[in-house]
mmCIF file of C-alpha atoms in Angstrom:
data_model
loop_
_atom_site.group_PDB
_atom_site.id
_atom_site.type_symbol
_atom_site.label_atom_id
_atom_site.label_comp_id
_atom_site.label_asym_id
_atom_site.label_seq_id
_atom_site.Cartn_x
_atom_site.Cartn_y
_atom_site.Cartn_z
ATOM 1 C CA MET A 1 102.849 104.259 109.716
ATOM 2 C CA GLN A 2 101.141 101.891 112.790
ATOM 3 C CA SER A 3 97.669 103.625 114.011
ATOM 4 C CA LYS A 4 98.307 104.975 117.349
ATOM 5 C CA LYS A 5 97.489 107.178 120.399
ATOM 6 C CA TYR A 6 99.942 109.006 121.222
ATOM 7 C CA ASP A 7 99.136 110.985 124.105
ATOM 8 C CA PHE A 8 99.416 114.672 123.274
ATOM 9 C CA ILE A 9 96.783 114.107 121.520
ATOM 10 C CA ASP A 10 95.041 113.611 125.004
ATOM 11 C CA PHE A 11 96.918 116.628 126.501
ATOM 12 C CA LEU A 12 95.474 118.693 123.595
ATOM 13 C CA ARG A 13 91.865 118.136 123.809
ATOM 14 C CA GLY A 14 92.196 118.162 127.813
ATOM 15 C CA ILE A 15 93.083 121.705 126.714
ATOM 16 C CA ALA A 16 90.562 122.795 124.599
ATOM 17 C CA ILE A 17 87.799 121.070 126.774
ATOM 18 C CA LEU A 18 88.845 122.838 129.504
ATOM 19 C CA LEU A 19 89.242 126.179 127.488
ATOM 20 C CA VAL A 20 85.686 125.647 126.966
ATOM 21 C CA PHE A 21 84.652 124.758 130.115
ATOM 22 C CA ILE A 22 86.343 128.003 131.691
ATOM 23 C CA ASN A 23 85.121 130.741 128.971
ATOM 24 C CA HIS A 24 80.765 129.140 129.116
ATOM 25 C CA ILE A 25 81.096 130.276 133.347
ATOM 26 C CA PRO A 26 79.741 133.131 132.766
ATOM 27 C CA ARG A 27 77.453 132.426 130.470
ATOM 28 C CA TYR A 28 74.944 132.392 132.620
ATOM 29 C CA GLU A 29 73.567 135.547 132.985
ATOM 30 C CA ASP A 30 73.271 136.211 136.928
ATOM 31 C CA ILE A 31 75.964 134.214 137.921
ATOM 32 C CA LEU A 32 79.134 136.795 137.367
ATOM 33 C CA PHE A 33 79.074 139.387 134.477
ATOM 34 C CA SER A 34 78.025 142.003 136.715
ATOM 35 C CA ASP A 35 80.370 141.674 139.339
ATOM 36 C CA LEU A 36 83.796 140.638 136.767
ATOM 37 C CA ASN A 37 86.642 143.192 137.083
ATOM 38 C CA ILE A 38 88.806 143.583 133.262
ATOM 39 C CA TYR A 39 91.753 140.854 134.567
ATOM 40 C CA GLN A 40 88.776 137.990 135.852
ATOM 41 C CA GLN A 41 86.885 139.084 132.189
ATOM 42 C CA TYR A 42 89.678 137.905 130.008
ATOM 43 C CA PHE A 43 90.703 135.515 131.995
ATOM 44 C CA PHE A 44 87.017 133.591 131.161
ATOM 45 C CA LEU A 45 87.442 135.096 127.693
ATOM 46 C CA ILE A 46 90.531 132.927 126.999
ATOM 47 C CA GLY A 47 88.807 129.641 126.701
ATOM 48 C CA THR A 48 86.626 131.555 123.698
ATOM 49 C CA TYR A 49 88.770 129.114 121.090
ATOM 50 C CA GLY A 50 88.964 126.384 122.472
ATOM 51 C CA VAL A 51 86.745 125.231 119.817
ATOM 52 C CA GLN A 52 89.212 126.096 117.021
ATOM 53 C CA LEU A 53 92.088 123.426 118.997
ATOM 54 C CA PHE A 54 89.344 120.969 118.903
ATOM 55 C CA TYR A 55 89.088 121.203 114.547
ATOM 56 C CA ILE A 56 93.428 120.925 114.487
ATOM 57 C CA VAL A 57 93.114 117.859 116.555
ATOM 58 C CA SER A 58 90.612 116.479 115.046
ATOM 59 C CA ALA A 59 92.117 116.453 111.763
ATOM 60 C CA PHE A 60 95.624 116.071 112.266
ATOM 61 C CA THR A 61 94.084 112.577 114.011
ATOM 62 C CA LEU A 62 91.741 112.037 110.852
ATOM 63 C CA LEU A 63 94.576 112.427 109.149
ATOM 64 C CA ALA A 64 96.758 109.968 110.786
ATOM 65 C CA SER A 65 94.211 107.390 111.215
ATOM 66 C CA LEU A 66 93.144 107.090 107.524
ATOM 67 C CA SER A 67 96.732 107.191 106.413
ATOM 68 C CA ALA A 68 97.606 104.518 109.166
ATOM 69 C CA TYR A 69 94.532 102.208 107.452
ATOM 70 C CA ASN A 70 95.164 103.170 104.544
ATOM 71 C CA GLU A 71 90.764 103.513 104.040
ATOM 72 C CA ILE A 72 89.630 102.456 100.764
ATOM 73 C CA ASN A 73 86.404 101.797 101.870
ATOM 74 C CA TYR A 74 85.034 105.111 103.266
ATOM 75 C CA PHE A 75 81.418 103.668 103.878
ATOM 76 C CA ASN A 76 82.793 101.911 106.783
ATOM 77 C CA PHE A 77 85.413 105.861 107.465
ATOM 78 C CA PHE A 78 81.567 107.459 108.303
ATOM 79 C CA LEU A 79 80.279 104.286 110.248
ATOM 80 C CA ARG A 80 83.023 104.981 112.930
ATOM 81 C CA ARG A 81 82.710 108.068 112.955
ATOM 82 C CA ILE A 82 79.310 108.407 113.363
ATOM 83 C CA PHE A 83 79.020 104.976 116.257
ATOM 84 C CA ARG A 84 82.073 107.255 117.714
ATOM 85 C CA ILE A 85 79.578 111.140 118.216
ATOM 86 C CA VAL A 86 75.775 109.968 117.698
ATOM 87 C CA PRO A 87 75.545 107.950 120.657
ATOM 88 C CA ILE A 88 76.072 110.893 122.980
ATOM 89 C CA PHE A 89 74.916 113.825 121.144
ATOM 90 C CA PHE A 90 71.368 111.651 120.979
ATOM 91 C CA LEU A 91 71.318 110.874 123.924
ATOM 92 C CA GLY A 92 72.422 115.252 125.198
ATOM 93 C CA ILE A 93 69.550 116.467 123.024
ATOM 94 C CA PHE A 94 67.029 113.815 124.090
ATOM 95 C CA PHE A 95 68.032 115.133 128.702
ATOM 96 C CA TYR A 96 68.101 118.961 127.736
ATOM 97 C CA SER A 97 64.957 118.263 125.444
ATOM 98 C CA PHE A 98 63.290 116.201 127.667
ATOM 99 C CA TYR A 99 64.324 116.496 131.135
ATOM 100 C CA LEU A 100 65.241 120.293 130.973
ATOM 101 C CA ASP A 101 62.655 121.115 128.585
ATOM 102 C CA HIS A 102 65.373 123.349 127.090
ATOM 103 C CA GLY A 103 65.393 124.955 123.507
ATOM 104 C CA PRO A 104 62.650 125.012 120.362
ATOM 105 C CA THR A 105 61.012 121.951 120.001
ATOM 106 C CA ASP A 106 59.562 123.343 116.117
ATOM 107 C CA PRO A 107 59.421 119.886 114.720
ATOM 108 C CA MET A 108 61.761 120.875 111.820
ATOM 109 C CA ASN A 109 64.494 122.235 114.188
ATOM 110 C CA VAL A 110 64.593 119.250 115.182
ATOM 111 C CA VAL A 111 65.058 116.988 111.998
ATOM 112 C CA LEU A 112 68.248 120.003 111.452
ATOM 113 C CA ASN A 113 70.313 118.952 114.863
ATOM 114 C CA LEU A 114 69.460 115.490 114.070
ATOM 115 C CA LEU A 115 70.883 115.291 110.768
ATOM 116 C CA PHE A 116 73.876 118.085 111.868
ATOM 117 C CA LEU A 117 72.654 120.564 110.280
ATOM 118 C CA ASN A 118 71.673 123.246 112.004
ATOM 119 C CA ASN A 119 74.550 125.159 112.113
ATOM 120 C CA ILE A 120 73.669 125.789 108.452
ATOM 121 C CA ILE A 121 69.600 126.175 107.977
ATOM 122 C CA PRO A 122 68.557 129.473 109.340
ATOM 123 C CA PRO A 123 66.748 130.079 111.747
ATOM 124 C CA SER A 124 67.868 126.856 113.235
ATOM 125 C CA ASN A 125 68.700 126.943 117.748
ATOM 126 C CA ASP A 126 70.952 124.607 118.912
ATOM 127 C CA LEU A 127 68.830 121.489 121.765
ATOM 128 C CA ILE A 128 72.734 120.998 122.993
ATOM 129 C CA PRO A 129 74.000 124.295 124.159
ATOM 130 C CA GLY A 130 77.601 124.871 121.238
ATOM 131 C CA GLY A 131 76.064 121.898 119.088
ATOM 132 C CA SER A 132 76.166 123.953 116.014
ATOM 133 C CA THR A 133 80.155 123.161 116.812
ATOM 134 C CA ILE A 134 80.077 119.072 116.944
ATOM 135 C CA SER A 135 77.044 119.557 113.641
ATOM 136 C CA THR A 136 80.049 121.406 111.835
ATOM 137 C CA GLU A 137 82.840 118.327 113.326
ATOM 138 C CA MET A 138 80.041 115.879 110.825
ATOM 139 C CA ASN A 139 79.878 118.679 108.718
ATOM 140 C CA PHE A 140 83.754 117.579 108.429
ATOM 141 C CA TYR A 141 83.460 114.146 108.367
ATOM 142 C CA MET A 142 81.908 114.094 105.471
ATOM 143 C CA ILE A 143 84.343 115.751 102.943
ATOM 144 C CA LEU A 144 87.494 114.070 105.362
ATOM 145 C CA PRO A 145 87.849 111.815 102.591
ATOM 146 C CA LEU A 146 87.678 113.564 99.715
ATOM 147 C CA MET A 147 89.907 116.558 101.286
ATOM 148 C CA PHE A 148 92.610 113.223 101.709
ATOM 149 C CA ILE A 149 92.586 112.091 98.061
ATOM 150 C CA LEU A 150 93.205 116.118 96.894
ATOM 151 C CA ILE A 151 95.475 117.780 99.868
ATOM 152 C CA ASN A 152 97.396 115.578 100.599
ATOM 153 C CA ASN A 153 100.996 116.986 100.884
ATOM 154 C CA TYR A 154 102.757 119.770 102.297
ATOM 155 C CA LYS A 155 103.367 122.190 99.771
ATOM 156 C CA LYS A 156 98.581 121.191 98.767
ATOM 157 C CA THR A 157 97.687 122.262 102.094
ATOM 158 C CA LEU A 158 99.591 125.205 102.624
ATOM 159 C CA ILE A 159 98.214 126.173 99.136
ATOM 160 C CA SER A 160 94.445 125.491 100.272
ATOM 161 C CA ILE A 161 95.041 127.658 103.649
ATOM 162 C CA PHE A 162 95.472 130.759 101.298
ATOM 163 C CA PHE A 163 92.939 130.367 99.754
ATOM 164 C CA ILE A 164 90.552 129.742 101.855
ATOM 165 C CA ILE A 165 91.151 133.099 103.536
ATOM 166 C CA PHE A 166 91.292 135.049 100.131
ATOM 167 C CA ILE A 167 88.009 133.616 99.867
ATOM 168 C CA LEU A 168 87.027 134.991 103.341
ATOM 169 C CA PHE A 169 88.306 137.734 102.863
ATOM 170 C CA ILE A 170 86.018 138.776 99.299
ATOM 171 C CA LEU A 171 83.266 136.779 101.963
ATOM 172 C CA ASN A 172 83.670 139.419 105.073
ATOM 173 C CA LEU A 173 84.030 142.441 102.655
ATOM 174 C CA PHE A 174 80.507 141.279 100.973
ATOM 175 C CA PHE A 175 78.997 140.917 103.957
ATOM 176 C CA GLU A 176 80.431 144.313 105.740
ATOM 177 C CA HIS A 177 78.986 146.105 101.889
ATOM 178 C CA PHE A 178 75.532 144.634 102.336
ATOM 179 C CA PHE A 179 74.960 143.591 106.075
ATOM 180 C CA TYR A 180 76.628 146.676 107.878
ATOM 181 C CA ASP A 181 74.430 147.229 110.585
ATOM 182 C CA LYS A 182 73.797 144.200 111.621
ATOM 183 C CA TYR A 183 76.022 142.638 114.354
ATOM 184 C CA PHE A 184 78.431 139.337 113.513
ATOM 185 C CA GLY A 185 76.118 136.481 114.977
ATOM 186 C CA GLU A 186 73.265 137.433 112.466
ATOM 187 C CA ALA A 187 75.335 136.888 109.800
ATOM 188 C CA ASN A 188 75.036 133.480 110.889
ATOM 189 C CA PHE A 189 78.278 131.414 108.831
ATOM 190 C CA TYR A 190 81.067 131.426 110.991
ATOM 191 C CA ARG A 191 79.985 128.553 112.815
ATOM 192 C CA THR A 192 79.722 126.616 109.550
ATOM 193 C CA ILE A 193 82.178 124.378 107.846
ATOM 194 C CA PHE A 194 82.387 126.997 105.384
ATOM 195 C CA THR A 195 84.293 129.319 107.456
ATOM 196 C CA GLN A 196 85.712 126.695 109.875
ATOM 197 C CA ILE A 197 87.703 124.525 107.028
ATOM 198 C CA PHE A 198 90.537 127.177 107.339
ATOM 199 C CA VAL A 199 91.270 125.755 111.101
ATOM 200 C CA PHE A 200 90.564 122.110 109.953
ATOM 201 C CA LEU A 201 93.023 122.284 107.255
ATOM 202 C CA LEU A 202 95.783 123.726 109.848
ATOM 203 C CA GLY A 203 95.220 120.043 111.506
ATOM 204 C CA PHE A 204 96.358 119.124 108.195
ATOM 205 C CA LEU A 205 99.581 121.669 107.896
ATOM 206 C CA ALA A 206 100.484 119.839 111.196
ATOM 207 C CA PHE A 207 99.324 116.827 109.727
ATOM 208 C CA TYR A 208 102.065 117.057 107.357
ATOM 209 C CA ILE A 209 105.064 118.848 109.125
ATOM 210 C CA ASN A 210 105.027 116.321 112.337
ATOM 211 C CA LYS A 211 104.159 112.720 110.464
ATOM 212 C CA ASP A 212 107.385 111.087 109.694
ATOM 213 C CA PHE A 213 108.283 111.880 113.339
ATOM 214 C CA LEU A 214 105.541 110.267 115.355
ATOM 215 C CA GLY A 215 106.887 108.036 117.374
ATOM 216 C CA GLU A 216 109.791 108.891 117.648
ATOM 217 C CA GLU A 217 113.256 110.951 118.943
ATOM 218 C CA LEU A 218 112.679 113.658 118.264
ATOM 219 C CA ASN A 219 117.023 115.533 117.290
ATOM 220 C CA LYS A 220 117.541 118.912 117.044
ATOM 221 C CA LYS A 221 117.586 118.325 113.216
ATOM 222 C CA LYS A 222 114.242 117.085 112.933
ATOM 223 C CA ILE A 223 113.008 120.231 115.472
ATOM 224 C CA ILE A 224 114.026 122.769 112.495
ATOM 225 C CA LYS A 225 112.388 120.963 110.630
ATOM 226 C CA ILE A 226 109.357 121.386 112.205
ATOM 227 C CA VAL A 227 109.985 125.331 112.931
ATOM 228 C CA PHE A 228 110.836 125.473 109.200
ATOM 229 C CA TYR A 229 107.651 124.566 108.036
ATOM 230 C CA SER A 230 105.422 125.602 109.969
ATOM 231 C CA LEU A 231 107.395 129.853 109.391
ATOM 232 C CA PRO A 232 105.221 130.595 106.832
ATOM 233 C CA ILE A 233 101.825 130.239 108.581
ATOM 234 C CA PHE A 234 104.043 132.309 111.397
ATOM 235 C CA ILE A 235 104.760 135.382 109.398
ATOM 236 C CA PHE A 236 101.339 136.026 108.610
ATOM 237 C CA ILE A 237 99.747 136.402 111.910
ATOM 238 C CA ILE A 238 102.649 139.416 111.576
ATOM 239 C CA LEU A 239 101.158 140.411 108.583
ATOM 240 C CA ILE A 240 97.321 140.144 110.251
ATOM 241 C CA PHE A 241 98.816 142.190 113.118
ATOM 242 C CA ALA A 242 100.313 144.898 110.395
ATOM 243 C CA LEU A 243 97.415 145.216 108.212
ATOM 244 C CA GLY A 244 95.017 146.054 111.594
ATOM 245 C CA ARG A 245 91.944 145.776 112.497
ATOM 246 C CA ARG A 246 88.493 145.710 110.380
ATOM 247 C CA GLU A 247 85.242 148.209 112.339
ATOM 248 C CA GLN A 248 83.399 145.169 110.689
ATOM 249 C CA GLU A 249 84.425 141.670 111.291
ATOM 250 C CA PHE A 250 82.247 139.717 110.387
ATOM 251 C CA PHE A 251 83.915 136.173 110.812
ATOM 252 C CA TYR A 252 86.395 138.001 113.389
ATOM 253 C CA PHE A 253 89.005 137.528 110.758
ATOM 254 C CA ARG A 254 91.634 138.742 112.379
ATOM 255 C CA ASN A 255 91.190 137.425 115.973
ATOM 256 C CA PHE A 256 89.504 134.066 114.869
ATOM 257 C CA MET A 257 93.044 133.594 112.147
ATOM 258 C CA ILE A 258 96.211 135.165 114.765
ATOM 259 C CA ILE A 259 94.322 132.093 117.833
ATOM 260 C CA SER A 260 93.603 129.925 115.708
ATOM 261 C CA ILE A 261 97.232 130.485 114.078
ATOM 262 C CA PHE A 262 98.908 130.308 117.213
ATOM 263 C CA LEU A 263 96.502 126.825 118.854
ATOM 264 C CA PHE A 264 98.679 125.511 115.573
ATOM 265 C CA LEU A 265 101.453 126.868 116.805
ATOM 266 C CA LEU A 266 101.156 125.570 120.030
ATOM 267 C CA PHE A 267 100.465 122.147 118.466
ATOM 268 C CA ASN A 268 103.588 121.634 117.316
ATOM 269 C CA PHE A 269 105.274 123.412 120.852
ATOM 270 C CA ILE A 270 103.250 120.870 122.563
ATOM 271 C CA PHE A 271 104.568 118.156 119.905
ATOM 272 C CA ILE A 272 108.184 119.027 120.205
ATOM 273 C CA PHE A 273 108.534 119.362 123.873
ATOM 274 C CA SER A 274 105.615 116.596 124.667
ATOM 275 C CA LYS A 275 108.567 113.647 125.671
ATOM 276 C CA ILE A 276 109.699 115.461 128.377
ATOM 277 C CA LEU A 277 106.609 117.621 128.851
ATOM 278 C CA ARG A 278 104.873 113.365 129.842
ATOM 279 C CA LYS A 279 107.134 113.559 133.220
ATOM 280 C CA ASN A 280 104.772 116.297 134.564
ATOM 281 C CA PHE A 281 102.502 115.698 136.708
ATOM 282 C CA ILE A 282 99.872 118.177 135.519
ATOM 283 C CA PHE A 283 100.352 116.230 131.945
ATOM 284 C CA LYS A 284 99.312 113.664 133.411
ATOM 285 C CA ILE A 285 96.274 115.194 134.655
ATOM 286 C CA VAL A 286 95.082 116.971 131.168
ATOM 287 C CA LYS A 287 95.752 113.993 128.907
ATOM 288 C CA ASN A 288 92.777 112.136 131.216
ATOM 289 C CA ILE A 289 90.812 115.291 131.279
ATOM 290 C CA GLY A 290 91.211 115.170 127.474
ATOM 291 C CA LYS A 291 89.642 111.597 127.245
ATOM 292 C CA VAL A 292 86.845 112.109 128.354
ATOM 293 C CA SER A 293 86.620 115.195 126.173
ATOM 294 C CA PHE A 294 83.734 114.541 123.889
ATOM 295 C CA SER A 295 81.630 114.265 126.679
ATOM 296 C CA MET A 296 82.398 117.027 129.371
ATOM 297 C CA TYR A 297 81.528 119.399 125.753
ATOM 298 C CA VAL A 298 77.988 117.632 126.090
ATOM 299 C CA TRP A 299 77.531 117.116 129.111
ATOM 300 C CA HIS A 300 78.847 120.628 131.662
ATOM 301 C CA TRP A 301 76.645 123.125 130.648
ATOM 302 C CA VAL A 302 74.113 120.780 132.382
ATOM 303 C CA VAL A 303 76.282 120.963 135.615
ATOM 304 C CA LEU A 304 77.503 123.987 135.920
ATOM 305 C CA GLY A 305 73.592 125.313 135.917
ATOM 306 C CA HIS A 306 73.089 122.399 138.585
ATOM 307 C CA VAL A 307 75.665 123.048 140.357
ATOM 308 C CA TRP A 308 75.405 127.089 140.359
ATOM 309 C CA ASN A 309 71.539 126.367 141.793
ATOM 310 C CA HIS A 310 72.019 124.312 144.563
ATOM 311 C CA TYR A 311 75.422 125.011 146.288
ATOM 312 C CA PHE A 312 76.239 129.442 144.786
ATOM 313 C CA LEU A 313 72.360 130.976 143.948
ATOM 314 C CA LYS A 314 71.791 132.419 147.165
ATOM 315 C CA MET A 315 75.272 133.114 148.300
ATOM 316 C CA GLU A 316 75.648 136.777 148.971
ATOM 317 C CA ASN A 317 79.401 136.841 148.410
ATOM 318 C CA PHE A 318 79.380 135.092 145.405
ATOM 319 C CA ASN A 319 83.196 136.577 143.499
ATOM 320 C CA GLY A 320 85.830 135.040 146.311
ATOM 321 C CA LYS A 321 84.302 132.264 146.099
ATOM 322 C CA MET A 322 84.489 131.395 141.636
ATOM 323 C CA ILE A 323 87.285 128.900 142.137
ATOM 324 C CA LEU A 324 85.607 127.268 144.519
ATOM 325 C CA PHE A 325 83.038 126.825 141.910
ATOM 326 C CA ILE A 326 85.090 126.559 139.043
ATOM 327 C CA PHE A 327 87.054 123.310 140.456
ATOM 328 C CA SER A 328 83.476 121.692 141.925
ATOM 329 C CA SER A 329 81.720 122.083 138.580
ATOM 330 C CA LEU A 330 84.821 120.753 137.114
ATOM 331 C CA ILE A 331 85.285 117.833 138.922
ATOM 332 C CA ALA A 332 81.109 117.109 139.308
ATOM 333 C CA THR A 333 81.940 117.171 134.878
ATOM 334 C CA TYR A 334 85.269 115.009 134.783
ATOM 335 C CA PHE A 335 82.994 112.118 136.371
ATOM 336 C CA ILE A 336 79.818 112.600 135.066
ATOM 337 C CA SER A 337 81.818 112.460 132.149
ATOM 338 C CA PHE A 338 83.682 109.112 132.885
ATOM 339 C CA ILE A 339 80.633 107.610 133.533
ATOM 340 C CA SER A 340 79.764 108.431 129.861
ATOM 341 C CA TYR A 341 82.680 107.944 128.893
ATOM 342 C CA GLN A 342 82.195 104.441 129.363
ATOM 343 C CA VAL A 343 79.069 104.333 127.002
ATOM 344 C CA GLU A 344 80.552 105.945 124.080
ATOM 345 C CA LYS A 345 83.342 103.362 124.063
ATOM 346 C CA PHE A 346 80.515 100.595 123.991
ATOM 347 C CA PHE A 347 79.399 102.237 121.491
ATOM 348 C CA ILE A 348 83.111 102.329 119.496
ATOM 349 C CA SER A 349 83.870 99.227 119.748
ATOM 350 C CA ILE A 350 80.470 98.179 118.479
ATOM 351 C CA GLY A 351 81.572 100.448 115.056
ATOM 352 C CA LYS A 352 84.975 99.027 114.779
ATOM 353 C CA LYS A 353 83.430 95.194 115.152
ATOM 354 C CA ILE A 354 80.973 96.149 112.782
ATOM 355 C CA THR A 355 83.707 97.771 109.470
ATOM 356 C CA THR A 356 86.698 95.019 110.798
ATOM 357 C CA LYS A 357 83.864 92.500 109.459
#
């Protein structure tokens, strides 16, 4: 299998960043929350798990890369990941910290952010809003080569997923018993790699189900095979619904797993029908957004704040201009991210040249 760029991957990244973008719009307390009706609230909440789609796609693409290159030198793997993530991430930290005076200036907190440990060691705060998500991604890179060796087929991946679910269930009961008077966020555990490894494993599963069909024409027999191998995870969703929701869920146990598995099924759906979907102009637009999704994740907060403060803050009747605010912020974020993406590509090319030599 050769390492290739697959347009359905960029399309899925585009969906993920749009979900994140939509979810973060009401995070500015004075923008929308006070005026939102229940349907508007649901609209903005649909993006809550956009990050999980990023994780599934990330695991899939990295496994495809490792398999294609038959990677032996894991130092090269880490080096490429560093050149892919670190430059824009550090630039974002500099911009948010000094230009916008965002976040604490405690030296230890800065070190934790720079080492991608701010999502694990409390108390620490993100120097980039949502930066703990990027830290979790980097934590995944550190353990991926070992996972690639140990979890190297569909059966092992499925076993690992259910083992992780069992561990999370036990931990959930433990936290429920000892921290019953606290909110989930205070447990400071959900955002770590220890919980999100479940989502990355769904990306593993997507890879082992679909890897033999990459770049091939899908016939009825192949589609049935993909659906059949996805069935155990689908059945698990039904079981979670049947069990119902616990009152205290430190890991958003029910919603987190249901939505993550739904995104896994969405991944397979897009893969199966990508040939049909790619003919649609919306597919092409979302695919182009997906290409710059990492830069959009880093910069969308500052763009949202700038557009709001300079163009919408003083409007008396803002609620009717919600769509205008969303689209103007999205377009501005895309163009800034397109410029930032050129910087990304420059450093990615340096990483590839170094590892090639």
